[in-house]
Short mmCIF file of C-alpha atoms and ligand atoms in Angstrom, two decimals:
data_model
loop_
_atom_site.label_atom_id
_atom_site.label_comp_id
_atom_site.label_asym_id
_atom_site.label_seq_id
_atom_site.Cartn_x
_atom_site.Cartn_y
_atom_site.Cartn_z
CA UNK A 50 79.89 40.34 12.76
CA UNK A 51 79.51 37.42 10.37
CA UNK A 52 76.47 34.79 11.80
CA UNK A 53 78.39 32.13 12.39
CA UNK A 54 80.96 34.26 14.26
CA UNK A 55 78.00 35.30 16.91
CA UNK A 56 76.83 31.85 17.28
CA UNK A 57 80.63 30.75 18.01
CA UNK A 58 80.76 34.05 20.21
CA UNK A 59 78.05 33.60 22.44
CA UNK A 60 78.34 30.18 22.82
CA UNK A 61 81.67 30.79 24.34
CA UNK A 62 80.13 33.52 26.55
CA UNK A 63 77.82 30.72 27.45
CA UNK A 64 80.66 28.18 28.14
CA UNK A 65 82.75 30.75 30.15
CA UNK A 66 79.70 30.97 32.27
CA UNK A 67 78.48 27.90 33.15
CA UNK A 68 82.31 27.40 34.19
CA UNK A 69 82.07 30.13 36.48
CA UNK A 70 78.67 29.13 38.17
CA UNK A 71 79.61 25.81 37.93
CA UNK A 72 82.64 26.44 40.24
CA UNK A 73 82.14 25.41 44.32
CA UNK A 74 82.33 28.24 46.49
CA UNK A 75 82.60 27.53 50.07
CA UNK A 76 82.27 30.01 53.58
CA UNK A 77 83.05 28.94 56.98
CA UNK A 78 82.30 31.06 60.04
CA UNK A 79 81.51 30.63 63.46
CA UNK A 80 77.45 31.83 64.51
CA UNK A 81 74.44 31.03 66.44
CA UNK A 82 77.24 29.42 68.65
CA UNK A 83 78.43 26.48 66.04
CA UNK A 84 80.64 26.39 62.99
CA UNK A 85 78.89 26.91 60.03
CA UNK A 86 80.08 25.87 56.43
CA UNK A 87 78.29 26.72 52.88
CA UNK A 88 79.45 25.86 49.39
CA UNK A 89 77.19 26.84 46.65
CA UNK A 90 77.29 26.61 42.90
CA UNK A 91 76.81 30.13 42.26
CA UNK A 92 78.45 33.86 42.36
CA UNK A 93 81.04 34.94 45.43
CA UNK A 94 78.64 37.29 46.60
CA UNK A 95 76.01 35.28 47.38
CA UNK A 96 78.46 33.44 49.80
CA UNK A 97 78.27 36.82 51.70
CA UNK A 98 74.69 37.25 51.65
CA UNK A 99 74.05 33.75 53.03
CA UNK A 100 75.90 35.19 56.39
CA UNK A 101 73.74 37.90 56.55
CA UNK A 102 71.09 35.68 56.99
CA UNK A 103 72.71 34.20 59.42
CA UNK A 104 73.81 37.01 61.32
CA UNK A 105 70.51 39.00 60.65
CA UNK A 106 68.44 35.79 62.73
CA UNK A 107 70.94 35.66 65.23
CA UNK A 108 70.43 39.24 66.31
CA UNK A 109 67.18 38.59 66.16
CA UNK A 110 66.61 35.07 68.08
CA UNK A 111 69.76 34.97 70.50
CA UNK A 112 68.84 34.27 74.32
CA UNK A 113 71.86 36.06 75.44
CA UNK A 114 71.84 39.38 73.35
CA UNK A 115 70.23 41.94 74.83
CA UNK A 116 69.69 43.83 71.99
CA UNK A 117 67.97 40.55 70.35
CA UNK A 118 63.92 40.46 70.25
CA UNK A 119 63.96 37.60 72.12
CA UNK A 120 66.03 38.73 74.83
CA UNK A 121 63.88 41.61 75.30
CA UNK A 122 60.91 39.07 75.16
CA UNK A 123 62.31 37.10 78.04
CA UNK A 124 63.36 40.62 80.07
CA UNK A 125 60.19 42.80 79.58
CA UNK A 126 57.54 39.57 79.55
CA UNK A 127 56.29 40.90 75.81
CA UNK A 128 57.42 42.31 72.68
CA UNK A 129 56.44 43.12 69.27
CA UNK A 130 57.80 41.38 66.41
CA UNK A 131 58.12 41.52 62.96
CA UNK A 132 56.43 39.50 60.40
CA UNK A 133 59.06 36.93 59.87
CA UNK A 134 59.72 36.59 63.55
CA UNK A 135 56.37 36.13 64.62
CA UNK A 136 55.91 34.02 61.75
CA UNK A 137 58.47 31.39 63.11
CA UNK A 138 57.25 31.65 66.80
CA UNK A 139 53.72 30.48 65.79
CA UNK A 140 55.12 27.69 63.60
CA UNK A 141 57.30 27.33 66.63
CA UNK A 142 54.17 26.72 68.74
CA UNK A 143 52.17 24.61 65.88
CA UNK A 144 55.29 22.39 66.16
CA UNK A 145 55.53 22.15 70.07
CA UNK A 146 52.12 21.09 69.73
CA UNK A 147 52.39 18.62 67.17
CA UNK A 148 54.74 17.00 69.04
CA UNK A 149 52.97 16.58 72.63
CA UNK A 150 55.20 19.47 73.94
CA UNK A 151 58.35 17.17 73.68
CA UNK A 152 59.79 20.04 72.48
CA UNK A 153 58.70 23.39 73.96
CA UNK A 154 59.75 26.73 73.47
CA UNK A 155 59.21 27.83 76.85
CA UNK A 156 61.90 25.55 78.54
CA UNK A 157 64.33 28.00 78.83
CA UNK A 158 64.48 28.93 82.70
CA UNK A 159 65.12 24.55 82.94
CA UNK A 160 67.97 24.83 79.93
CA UNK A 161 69.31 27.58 81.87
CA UNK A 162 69.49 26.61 85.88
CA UNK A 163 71.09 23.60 83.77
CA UNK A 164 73.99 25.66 83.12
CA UNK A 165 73.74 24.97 79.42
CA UNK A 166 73.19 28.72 78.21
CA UNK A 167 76.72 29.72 80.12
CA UNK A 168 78.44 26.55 80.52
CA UNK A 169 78.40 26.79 84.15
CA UNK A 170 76.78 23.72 84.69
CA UNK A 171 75.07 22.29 87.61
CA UNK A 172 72.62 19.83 89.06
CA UNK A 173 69.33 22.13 90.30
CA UNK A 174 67.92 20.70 93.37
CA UNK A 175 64.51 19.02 92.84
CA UNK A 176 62.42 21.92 94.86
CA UNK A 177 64.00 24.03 92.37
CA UNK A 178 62.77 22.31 88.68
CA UNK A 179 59.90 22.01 90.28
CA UNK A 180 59.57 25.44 90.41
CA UNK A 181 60.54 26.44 87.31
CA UNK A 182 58.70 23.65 85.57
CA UNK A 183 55.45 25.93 86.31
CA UNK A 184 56.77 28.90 84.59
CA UNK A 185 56.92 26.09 81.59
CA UNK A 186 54.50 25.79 78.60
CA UNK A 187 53.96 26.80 75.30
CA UNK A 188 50.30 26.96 75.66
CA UNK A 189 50.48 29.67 77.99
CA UNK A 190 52.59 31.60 75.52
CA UNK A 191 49.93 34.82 74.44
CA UNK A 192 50.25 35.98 70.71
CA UNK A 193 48.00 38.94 70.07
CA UNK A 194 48.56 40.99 66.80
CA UNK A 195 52.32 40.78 66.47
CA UNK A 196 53.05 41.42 69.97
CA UNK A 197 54.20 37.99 72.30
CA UNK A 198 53.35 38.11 75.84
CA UNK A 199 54.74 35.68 78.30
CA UNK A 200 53.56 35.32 81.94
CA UNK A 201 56.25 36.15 84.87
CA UNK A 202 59.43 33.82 85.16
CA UNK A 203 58.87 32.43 81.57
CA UNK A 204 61.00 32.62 78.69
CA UNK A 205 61.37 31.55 75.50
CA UNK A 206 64.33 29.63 73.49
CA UNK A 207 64.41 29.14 70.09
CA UNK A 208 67.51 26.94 69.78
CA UNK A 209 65.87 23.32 69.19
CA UNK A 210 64.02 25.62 66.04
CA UNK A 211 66.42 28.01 64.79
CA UNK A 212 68.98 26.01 62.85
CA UNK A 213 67.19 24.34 60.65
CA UNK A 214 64.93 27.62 60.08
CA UNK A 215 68.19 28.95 59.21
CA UNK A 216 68.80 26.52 56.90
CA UNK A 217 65.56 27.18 55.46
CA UNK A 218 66.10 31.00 54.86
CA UNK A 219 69.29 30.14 52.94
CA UNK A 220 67.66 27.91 50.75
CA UNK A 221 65.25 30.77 49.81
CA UNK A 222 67.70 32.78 49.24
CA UNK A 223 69.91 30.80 47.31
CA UNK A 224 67.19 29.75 45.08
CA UNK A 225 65.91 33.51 44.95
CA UNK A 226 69.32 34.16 43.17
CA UNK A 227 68.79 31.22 40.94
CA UNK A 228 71.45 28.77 42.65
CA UNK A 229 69.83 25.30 41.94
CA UNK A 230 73.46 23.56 44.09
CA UNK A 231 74.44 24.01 47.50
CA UNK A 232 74.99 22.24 50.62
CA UNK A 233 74.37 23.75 54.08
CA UNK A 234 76.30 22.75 57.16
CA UNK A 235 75.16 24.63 60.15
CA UNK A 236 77.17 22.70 63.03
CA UNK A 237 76.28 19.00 62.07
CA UNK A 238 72.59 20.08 60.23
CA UNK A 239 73.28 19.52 57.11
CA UNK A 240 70.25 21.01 54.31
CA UNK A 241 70.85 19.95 50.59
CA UNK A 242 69.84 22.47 48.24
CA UNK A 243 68.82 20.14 44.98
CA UNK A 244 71.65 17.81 43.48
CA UNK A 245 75.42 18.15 42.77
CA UNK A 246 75.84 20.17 39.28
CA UNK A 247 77.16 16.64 37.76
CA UNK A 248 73.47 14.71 38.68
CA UNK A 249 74.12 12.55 41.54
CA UNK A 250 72.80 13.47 44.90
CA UNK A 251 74.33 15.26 47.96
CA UNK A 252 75.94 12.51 50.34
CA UNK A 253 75.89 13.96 53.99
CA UNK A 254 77.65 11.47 56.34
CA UNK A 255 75.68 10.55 59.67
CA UNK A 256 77.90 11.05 62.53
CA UNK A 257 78.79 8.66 65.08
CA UNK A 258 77.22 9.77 68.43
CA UNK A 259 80.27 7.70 70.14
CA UNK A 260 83.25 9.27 68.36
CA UNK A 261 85.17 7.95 65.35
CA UNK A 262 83.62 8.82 62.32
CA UNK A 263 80.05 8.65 61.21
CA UNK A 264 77.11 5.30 61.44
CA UNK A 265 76.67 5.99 57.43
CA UNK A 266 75.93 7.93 54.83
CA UNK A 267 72.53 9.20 53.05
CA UNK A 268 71.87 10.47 49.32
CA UNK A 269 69.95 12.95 49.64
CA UNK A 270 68.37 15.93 47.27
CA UNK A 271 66.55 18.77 48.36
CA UNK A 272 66.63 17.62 51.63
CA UNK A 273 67.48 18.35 55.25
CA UNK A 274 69.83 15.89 57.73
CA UNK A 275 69.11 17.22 60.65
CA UNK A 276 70.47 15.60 64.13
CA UNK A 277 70.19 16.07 68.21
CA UNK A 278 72.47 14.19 70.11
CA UNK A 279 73.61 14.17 73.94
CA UNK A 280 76.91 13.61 72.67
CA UNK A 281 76.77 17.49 71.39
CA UNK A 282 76.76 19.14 74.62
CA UNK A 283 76.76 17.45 78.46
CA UNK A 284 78.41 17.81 81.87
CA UNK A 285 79.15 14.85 84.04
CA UNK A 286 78.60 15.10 87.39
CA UNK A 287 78.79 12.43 90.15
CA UNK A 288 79.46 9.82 87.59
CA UNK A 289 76.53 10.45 85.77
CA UNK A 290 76.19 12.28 82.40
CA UNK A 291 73.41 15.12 81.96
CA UNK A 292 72.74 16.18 78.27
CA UNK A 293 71.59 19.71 77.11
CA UNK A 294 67.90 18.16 75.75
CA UNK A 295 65.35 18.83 78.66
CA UNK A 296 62.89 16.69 78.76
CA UNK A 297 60.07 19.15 79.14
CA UNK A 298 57.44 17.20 81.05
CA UNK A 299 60.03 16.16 83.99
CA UNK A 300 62.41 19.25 83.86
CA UNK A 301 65.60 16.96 83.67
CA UNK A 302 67.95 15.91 80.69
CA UNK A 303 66.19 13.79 78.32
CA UNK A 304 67.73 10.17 79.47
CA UNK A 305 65.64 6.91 77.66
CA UNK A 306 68.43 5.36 75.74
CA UNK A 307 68.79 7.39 73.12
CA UNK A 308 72.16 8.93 71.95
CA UNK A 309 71.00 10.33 68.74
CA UNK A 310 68.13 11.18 66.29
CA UNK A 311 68.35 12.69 62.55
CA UNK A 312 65.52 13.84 60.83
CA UNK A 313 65.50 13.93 57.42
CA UNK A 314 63.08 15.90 55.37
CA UNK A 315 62.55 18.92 53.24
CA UNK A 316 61.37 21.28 55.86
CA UNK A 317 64.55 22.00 57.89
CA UNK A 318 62.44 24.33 60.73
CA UNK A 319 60.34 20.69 60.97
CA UNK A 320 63.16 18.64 61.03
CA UNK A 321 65.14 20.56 63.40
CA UNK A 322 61.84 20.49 65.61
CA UNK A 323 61.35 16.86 65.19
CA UNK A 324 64.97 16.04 66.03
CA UNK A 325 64.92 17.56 69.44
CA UNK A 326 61.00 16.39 70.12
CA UNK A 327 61.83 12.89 69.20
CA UNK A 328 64.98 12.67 71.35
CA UNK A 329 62.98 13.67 74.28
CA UNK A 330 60.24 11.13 73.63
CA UNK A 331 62.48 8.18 73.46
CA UNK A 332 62.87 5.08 71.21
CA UNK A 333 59.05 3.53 71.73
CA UNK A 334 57.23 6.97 71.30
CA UNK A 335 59.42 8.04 68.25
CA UNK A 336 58.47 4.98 66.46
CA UNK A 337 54.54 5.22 67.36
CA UNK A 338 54.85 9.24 66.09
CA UNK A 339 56.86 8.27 62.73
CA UNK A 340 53.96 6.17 61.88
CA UNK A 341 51.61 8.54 62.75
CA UNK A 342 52.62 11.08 61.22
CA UNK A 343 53.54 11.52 57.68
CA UNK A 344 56.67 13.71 55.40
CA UNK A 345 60.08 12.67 57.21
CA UNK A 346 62.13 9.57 57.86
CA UNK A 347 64.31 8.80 60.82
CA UNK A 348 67.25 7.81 62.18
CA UNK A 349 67.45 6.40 66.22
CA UNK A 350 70.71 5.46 67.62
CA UNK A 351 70.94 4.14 71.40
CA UNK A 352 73.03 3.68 73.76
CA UNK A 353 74.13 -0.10 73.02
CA UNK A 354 74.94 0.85 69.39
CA UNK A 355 71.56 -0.43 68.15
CA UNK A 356 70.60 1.67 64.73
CA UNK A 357 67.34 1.92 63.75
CA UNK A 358 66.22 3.87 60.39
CA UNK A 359 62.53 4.32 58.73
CA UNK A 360 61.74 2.80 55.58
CA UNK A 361 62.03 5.76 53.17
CA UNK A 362 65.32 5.70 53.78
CA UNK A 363 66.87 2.09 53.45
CA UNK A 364 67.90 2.18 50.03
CA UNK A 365 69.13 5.57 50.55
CA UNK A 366 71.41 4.77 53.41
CA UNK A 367 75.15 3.65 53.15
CA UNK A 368 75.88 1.74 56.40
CA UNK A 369 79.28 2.15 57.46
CA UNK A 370 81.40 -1.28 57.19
CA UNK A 371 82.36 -0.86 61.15
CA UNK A 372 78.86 -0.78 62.14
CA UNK A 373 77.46 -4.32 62.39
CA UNK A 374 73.84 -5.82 60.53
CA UNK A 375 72.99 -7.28 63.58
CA UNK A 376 72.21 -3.96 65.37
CA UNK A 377 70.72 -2.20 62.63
CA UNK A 378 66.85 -2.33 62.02
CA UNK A 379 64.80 -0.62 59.63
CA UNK A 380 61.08 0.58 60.84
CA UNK A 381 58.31 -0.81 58.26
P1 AMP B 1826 68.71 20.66 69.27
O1 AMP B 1826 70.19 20.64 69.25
O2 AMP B 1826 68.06 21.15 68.01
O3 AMP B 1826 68.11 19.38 69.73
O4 AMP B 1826 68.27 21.78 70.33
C1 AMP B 1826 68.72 21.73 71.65
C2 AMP B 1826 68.67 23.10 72.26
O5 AMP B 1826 67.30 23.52 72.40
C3 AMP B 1826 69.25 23.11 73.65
O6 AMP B 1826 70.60 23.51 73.63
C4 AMP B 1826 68.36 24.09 74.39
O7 AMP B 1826 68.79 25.41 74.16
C5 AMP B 1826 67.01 23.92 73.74
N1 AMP B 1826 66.20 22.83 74.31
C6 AMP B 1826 66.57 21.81 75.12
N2 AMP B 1826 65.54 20.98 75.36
C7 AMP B 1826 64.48 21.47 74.67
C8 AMP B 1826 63.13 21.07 74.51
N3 AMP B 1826 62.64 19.96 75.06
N4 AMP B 1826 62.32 21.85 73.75
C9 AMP B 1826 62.79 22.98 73.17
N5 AMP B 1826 64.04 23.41 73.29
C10 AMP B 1826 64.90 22.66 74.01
MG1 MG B 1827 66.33 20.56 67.02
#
C-alpha cells in the first residue's frame, strides 16, 4: 500500500474508533436494594463487568444473605475476611471515628428492631434501645489478622458505607480499562468519573428532599454527589415520622431538622460516610466539622426549606428558579 493510502487508512481506523468509544452506553439494574444506572464512554462489555462489581460486594456485604461474610459475621460473632473486605471495614472504623461515632458500623441490632432491614416497622419500647444500645460501638469491634470478632448481640451494617465504596470500585475499574467518561448512579449517589467526552463537566441534579424535582444542580468532575435523606426511607407512626438514620448515641431516628445532606467529594466511601455522619449530627455540628475538617463540600437542607451549601461549591451550584435566595446560605 501506497503511504499516503496508510495514513488515510489508519486514520479512518482511528476515526471509526473514537466513534465507537465515544458512544454512551448505559445499564440499569436493581442491587444492594436500589436502582442502579451506569453510562460509560467505553466498550459494551465493560457495562457488564461494572455489575459484577456490584453483585460481587453485595454477596459479600449484605446483612440479610446468609451466605454473605457479613451475615456470617453477625451469626457466628467473627469471621475471616479477605483483603478487600477487611480493607473497607477498617476504613469503615477510621471513618466512624473521624466522625465522633455519628455514624457507626455497629448500629445494626437499633436499624433492625426499627424495622428498617424488613420493612416491618415499629416503635421499640425505651427498655428495649436501651438494651441494644450496649451491644453498640465500633470501638469494641476486634480486628486481629484478617479475622473480625464482635462481642455477643452485636452486629455490623455496612449500608451508610457501601454505596459510595461501590462507586469507588467502579471507578477503578472503569479507569483500569482506560474509560476516562462515565457517570455512576447508585440509587440517588451519583460518582462522576472525569468530564463529558465534549469538555464540560458532569451536571448531577440535587434532589428535592420534599418531592417535585431537585433544589439544583452541581458541575462536577471526578467527583462524588453523595446524599442521606429521611425522605428515602421512614414509617409514620402516631403522627410522627421516624427515618431509617439512627442516631447512634440515643438509639432513635436521627430528628434535628435536617431533611437532607450531600457530600460532595472525590472519595465516594468518605462521602457516603460523611453523608450519613453529618445527618445524624445535625445542622450546628455539621457546620463546626466542615470547618474542621478539610477535602469535601456540603450541602444541608432542613425542614423549613432553608439551603445551606459550603463555599467550594457556590459557583458550582445551579439553584433551581423555584427555590427562593432568601433561604439559601452559603458557609464561608
Ligand atoms: P445512608 O443512606 O448512606 O445514609 O445510610 C443509611 C443506612 O445505614 C440505613 O439504612 C442503615 O442501614 C444504616 N445506618 C443507619 N444509621 C446509621 C448510623 N448512624 N451509622 C451507620 N449506619 C447507619
Ligand atoms: Mg451514607
Amino acid at each position: 500500500m501506497k503511504k499516503g493510502l496508510f495514513s488515510l487508512f489508519i486514520c479512518i481506523c482511528v476515526f471509526l474508533c473514537g466513534c465507537y468509544y465515544s458512544q454512551k452506553r448505559s445499564a440499569t439494574f436493581f442491587a444492594m436494594d436500589t436502582v442502579m444506572e451506569i453510562s460509560i464512554y467505553g466498550e459494551e462489555k465493560l457495562l457488564g463487568g461494572c455489575k459484577d462489581v456490584i453483585y460481587d460486594l453485595e454477596k459479600k456485604l449484605s446483612v440479610t444473605d446468609d451466605k454473605s461474610d457479613v451475615y456470617i459475621l453477625n451469626s457466628n460473632g467473627r469471621h475471616t475476611f479477605d483483603e478487600d473486605t477487611l480493607g473497607l471495614i477498617l476504613r469503615s472504623i477510621e471513618l466512624c471515628d473521624l466522625t465522633g461515632g455519628a455514624v457507626d458500623v455497629t448500629v445494626y441490632p437499633l436499624v433492625k428492631a426499627w424495622g428498617f432491614t424488613t420493612g416491618e416497622h415499629r416503635v421499640p419500647e425505651n427498655g428495649e434501645i436501651s438494651s441494644l444500645l450496649s451491644s453498640v460501638g465500633y470501638k469494641k469491634v476486634i480486628v486481629s489478622g484478617s479475622e473480625v470478632s464482635l462481642q455477643s448481640g452485636m452486629a455490623i451494617d455496612l449500608g451508610a458505607i457501601a454505596k459510595g465504596y461501590a462507586s469507588d470500585k467502579i471507578v477503578e475499574y472503569l479507569k483500569d480499562n482506560g474509560v476516562q467518561s462515565a457517570i455512576i448512579n447508585l440509587g440517588g449517589n451519583v460518582c462522576a468519573l472525569g468530564k463529558k467526552p465534549d469538555g464540560s463537566p458532569w451536571r448531577v441534579a440535587v434532589e428535592n428532599p420534599f418531592g417535585g424535582g431537585y433544589i439544583g444542580i452541581l458541575s462536577v468532575e471526578d467527583k462524588c454527589v453523595i446524599t442521606s435523606g429521611s425522605y428515602e426511607r421512614f414509617f409514620t407512626e402516631g403522627g410522627k415520622t421516624y427515618c431509617h438514620i439512627i442516631d447512634p448515641s440515643t438509639g432513635y431516628p436521627a430528628d434535628n431538622g435536617l431533611v437532607s445532606v450531600s457530600v460532595i467529594c472525590s472519595d465516594g466511601t468518605f462521602s457516603d460516610a460523611l453523608s450519613t455522619a453529618l445527618f445524624v449530627m445535625g445542622k450546628e455540628r455539621a457546620i463546626e466539622f466542615y470547618k474542621t475538617h478539610v477535602g469535601f463540600d456540603v450541602i444541608l437542607v432542613e425542614a423549613d426549606g432553608s439551603i445551606t451549601i459550603s463555599e467550594g461549591i457556590e459557583n458550582t451550584f445551579e439553584r433551581s428558579a423555584d427555590i427562593p435566595e432568601s433561604s439559601f446560605e452559603v458557609i464561608s
